[in-house]
CSV table of C-alpha atoms in Angstrom, one decimal:
chain,number,residue,atom,x,y,z
A,180,MET,CA,0.0,0.0,0.0
A,181,GLU,CA,1.4,3.4,-0.9
A,182,ASN,CA,1.0,5.9,1.8
A,183,SER,CA,1.6,9.5,0.9
A,184,THR,CA,0.1,12.9,1.4
A,185,VAL,CA,-0.2,15.3,-1.4
A,186,SER,CA,1.7,18.5,-0.5
A,187,ALA,CA,4.9,20.2,-1.2
A,188,ASP,CA,7.4,19.2,1.4
A,189,GLU,CA,10.0,21.8,2.2
A,190,VAL,CA,11.8,21.8,5.6
A,191,GLY,CA,13.4,25.3,5.7
A,192,GLU,CA,15.3,25.3,2.4
A,193,ILE,CA,15.8,21.6,2.3
A,194,ARG,CA,14.2,20.1,-0.8
A,195,LEU,CA,13.7,16.4,-0.3
A,196,GLY,CA,12.4,15.6,-3.8
A,197,THR,CA,15.4,17.4,-5.5
A,198,LYS,CA,17.8,15.3,-3.4
A,199,LEU,CA,16.0,12.1,-4.2
A,200,ARG,CA,16.0,12.9,-8.0
A,201,HIS,CA,19.7,13.9,-7.8
A,202,ALA,CA,20.6,10.6,-6.0
A,203,ARG,CA,18.7,8.6,-8.6
A,204,MET,CA,20.2,10.4,-11.6
A,205,VAL,CA,23.8,10.1,-10.1
A,206,ARG,CA,23.3,6.3,-10.0
A,207,GLY,CA,21.9,6.2,-13.5
A,208,LEU,CA,18.6,4.8,-12.4
A,209,LEU,CA,15.2,5.3,-14.0
A,210,LEU,CA,12.0,6.1,-12.1
A,211,LYS,CA,10.8,2.6,-12.9
A,212,ASP,CA,13.9,1.0,-11.5
A,213,VAL,CA,13.7,2.8,-8.1
A,214,ALA,CA,9.9,2.4,-7.9
A,215,THR,CA,10.0,-1.3,-8.5
A,216,LYS,CA,12.7,-1.9,-5.9
A,217,ALA,CA,11.1,0.4,-3.4
A,218,GLY,CA,7.6,-1.2,-3.9
A,219,CYS,CA,5.8,2.0,-5.1
A,220,SER,CA,4.5,3.3,-8.4
A,221,GLU,CA,6.4,5.4,-10.8
A,222,SER,CA,3.7,8.0,-10.4
A,223,LEU,CA,4.2,8.3,-6.7
A,224,LEU,CA,7.9,8.5,-7.0
A,225,SER,CA,7.6,11.2,-9.6
A,226,LYS,CA,5.3,13.2,-7.4
A,227,ILE,CA,7.7,12.8,-4.4
A,228,GLU,CA,10.7,14.0,-6.6
A,229,ASN,CA,8.7,17.0,-7.8
A,230,GLY,CA,7.5,18.0,-4.3
A,231,HIS,CA,3.8,17.1,-4.9
A,232,ALA,CA,3.7,14.1,-2.5
A,233,ASN,CA,5.1,13.6,0.9
A,234,PRO,CA,6.1,9.9,1.6
A,235,SER,CA,5.5,8.0,4.8
A,236,VAL,CA,8.6,7.3,6.9
A,237,GLN,CA,8.6,3.7,5.8
A,238,MET,CA,8.3,4.5,2.1
A,239,LEU,CA,11.1,7.1,2.3
A,240,HIS,CA,13.3,4.6,4.1
A,241,ARG,CA,12.7,2.1,1.3
A,242,ILE,CA,13.5,4.6,-1.4
A,243,ALA,CA,16.7,5.7,0.4
A,244,ASN,CA,17.8,2.1,0.7
A,245,VAL,CA,17.4,1.6,-3.0
A,246,LEU,CA,19.4,4.7,-3.7
A,247,GLY,CA,22.1,3.8,-1.2
A,248,ALA,CA,21.3,7.1,0.5
A,249,ASN,CA,21.3,7.8,4.2
A,250,PHE,CA,17.8,8.7,5.4
A,251,ASN,CA,19.1,11.6,7.6
A,252,ALA,CA,21.3,12.9,4.7
A,253,LEU,CA,18.1,13.5,2.7
A,254,PHE,CA,17.1,16.2,5.2
A,255,ALA,CA,20.6,17.7,5.6
A,256,SER,CA,21.2,21.3,4.5
A,257,ASP,CA,24.5,22.6,3.3
A,258,ASP,CA,23.8,25.6,5.6
A,259,LEU,CA,23.4,23.6,8.8
A,260,ASP,CA,25.8,24.5,11.4
A,261,SER,CA,27.4,21.4,12.7
A,262,GLY,CA,28.4,23.1,15.9
A,263,ILE,CA,28.2,21.8,19.4
A,264,VAL,CA,25.0,23.6,20.6
A,265,ALA,CA,21.5,23.5,18.9
A,266,ARG,CA,19.3,26.2,20.4
A,267,ALA,CA,15.7,25.4,21.4
A,268,GLY,CA,13.4,26.6,18.6
A,269,GLU,CA,16.2,26.6,16.0
A,270,ARG,CA,16.6,22.9,15.4
A,271,PRO,CA,15.4,21.6,12.1
A,272,GLU,CA,12.0,19.9,12.1
A,273,ILE,CA,11.0,17.2,9.7
A,274,ASP,CA,7.3,16.7,9.2
A,275,THR,CA,6.6,13.4,7.6
A,276,ASP,CA,2.8,13.6,7.1
A,277,GLN,CA,1.7,17.2,6.5
A,278,LEU,CA,-2.0,16.7,5.6
A,279,ARG,CA,-2.9,14.5,8.6
A,280,LYS,CA,-2.1,17.1,11.3
A,281,GLY,CA,-2.7,15.7,14.7
A,282,ARG,CA,-2.2,12.1,13.6
A,283,GLY,CA,1.3,12.1,12.2
A,284,ILE,CA,4.9,12.1,13.3
A,285,ALA,CA,7.4,14.9,13.2
A,286,PHE,CA,11.1,14.8,14.1
A,287,GLU,CA,13.1,17.6,15.7
A,288,ARG,CA,16.7,16.9,14.9
A,289,LEU,CA,19.1,17.0,17.9
A,290,ILE,CA,22.2,16.1,15.9
A,291,PRO,CA,22.8,17.8,12.5
A,292,TYR,CA,23.5,15.3,9.8
A,293,ALA,CA,27.2,15.2,8.8
A,294,PRO,CA,29.4,12.5,7.3
A,295,GLY,CA,31.4,10.8,10.0
A,296,HIS,CA,28.8,11.2,12.8
A,297,LEU,CA,28.3,7.9,14.7
A,298,LEU,CA,24.9,9.0,16.2
A,299,GLN,CA,21.6,10.2,14.9
A,300,GLY,CA,19.3,11.9,17.5
A,301,ASN,CA,15.8,13.2,17.1
A,302,ILE,CA,12.9,14.1,19.3
A,303,HIS,CA,10.0,12.2,17.8
A,304,VAL,CA,6.8,14.2,18.2
A,305,ILE,CA,3.9,11.9,17.9
A,306,ALA,CA,0.4,13.3,17.8
A,307,PRO,CA,-2.5,11.5,19.5
A,308,GLY,CA,-3.2,8.4,17.4
A,309,GLY,CA,-0.1,9.0,15.3
A,310,GLU,CA,2.0,6.0,14.4
A,311,SER,CA,4.9,4.8,12.2
A,312,GLU,CA,3.9,3.3,9.0
A,313,GLY,CA,4.4,-0.5,9.1
A,314,LEU,CA,7.4,-2.3,10.4
A,315,ILE,CA,10.8,-0.8,10.0
A,316,ASP,CA,14.2,-2.6,10.2
A,317,HIS,CA,17.7,-1.4,9.5
A,318,VAL,CA,21.2,-1.8,10.8
A,319,GLY,CA,22.3,-0.5,14.2
A,320,GLU,CA,21.0,0.1,17.7
A,321,GLU,CA,18.3,2.4,19.1
A,322,VAL,CA,17.7,4.0,22.5
A,323,GLY,CA,14.9,6.2,23.6
A,324,TYR,CA,13.5,8.1,26.5
A,325,VAL,CA,9.9,9.2,26.8
A,326,LEU,CA,9.7,12.9,27.7
A,327,GLU,CA,5.9,13.4,27.5
A,328,GLY,CA,2.8,11.3,26.8
A,329,GLU,CA,2.6,7.6,26.2
A,330,LEU,CA,4.2,5.3,23.7
A,331,GLU,CA,3.3,1.8,22.4
A,332,LEU,CA,6.5,0.2,21.1
A,333,PHE,CA,6.4,-3.0,19.0
A,334,VAL,CA,9.7,-4.8,18.7
A,335,GLY,CA,9.6,-8.2,17.0
A,336,ASP,CA,6.6,-10.1,18.5
A,337,LYS,CA,6.7,-8.0,21.7
A,338,GLU,CA,4.6,-5.0,22.7
A,339,PHE,CA,5.5,-2.5,25.3
A,340,ARG,CA,3.6,0.4,26.8
A,341,LEU,CA,5.8,3.3,28.0
A,342,SER,CA,5.1,6.4,30.0
A,343,VAL,CA,7.0,9.5,31.0
A,344,GLY,CA,10.5,8.6,32.3
A,345,ASP,CA,10.5,5.1,30.7
A,346,SER,CA,13.4,4.2,28.3
A,347,PHE,CA,14.0,1.5,25.7
A,348,HIS,CA,16.9,-0.1,23.8
A,349,PHE,CA,16.9,-2.6,21.0
A,350,ASN,CA,18.8,-3.8,17.9
A,351,SER,CA,17.4,-1.9,14.8
A,352,ASP,CA,17.5,-5.0,12.6
A,353,THR,CA,14.5,-6.4,14.6
A,354,PRO,CA,11.3,-5.2,12.9
A,355,HIS,CA,9.7,-2.4,14.9
A,356,ARG,CA,7.1,0.2,14.9
A,357,TYR,CA,5.5,2.6,17.4
A,358,ARG,CA,2.3,4.6,18.1
A,359,ASN,CA,0.8,7.2,20.5
A,360,PRO,CA,-2.2,5.5,22.1
A,361,GLY,CA,-2.9,8.6,24.3
A,362,LYS,CA,-4.9,11.8,24.0
A,363,VAL,CA,-1.9,14.1,24.3
A,364,THR,CA,1.2,14.6,22.1
A,365,THR,CA,4.0,12.2,22.9
A,366,ARG,CA,7.7,13.4,22.7
A,367,VAL,CA,10.5,10.8,22.7
A,368,ILE,CA,14.2,11.4,22.6
A,369,TRP,CA,15.3,8.8,20.1
A,370,VAL,CA,18.9,8.0,19.2
A,371,ASN,CA,20.2,5.6,16.6
A,372,SER,CA,23.8,4.4,15.9
A,373,PRO,CA,24.9,4.4,13.2
A,374,PRO,CA,22.8,7.2,11.6
A,375,THR,CA,21.2,5.0,9.0
A,376,PHE,CA,17.5,6.0,9.4
């Protein structure tokens, strides 16, 4: 099933579609090649590249894998300061589901993407009823800490319900997904190593 929302996606000056198209062209791949391997239609991929569709996290991860691209690098800006301090209210935010406000997931980046970083850190902001799209698996490890709200975390065949102050850790190659079962926004500090997603 193709999950996308029709909208231009621009995070600051970061243009996701342009980066995807560039990565595809550099590798000499046709829309059809990437779409087939990522499990989506050429039409959807074309809309994503042209900024007319916003892919789900799972779909974007599959496309990035086909292109051999780092998920986080797709949102990196050449202008991002890779300094030591990221001020509140100035960190980049990545909205993955713009038309379903109140049901989606957004990421507030804690660590700017840069080649050579060993960590990827975000604050996952999950609206009531929001959830990741399908099961996700990739290389590495993950650790998280619930700042606000509730989180249902599914890792392999296990289900966990977490509240404020709870933390988790698991190997990223175990299929996983998560959702906010509560009535208030959930915020989770989520760190991956290496920064592959």
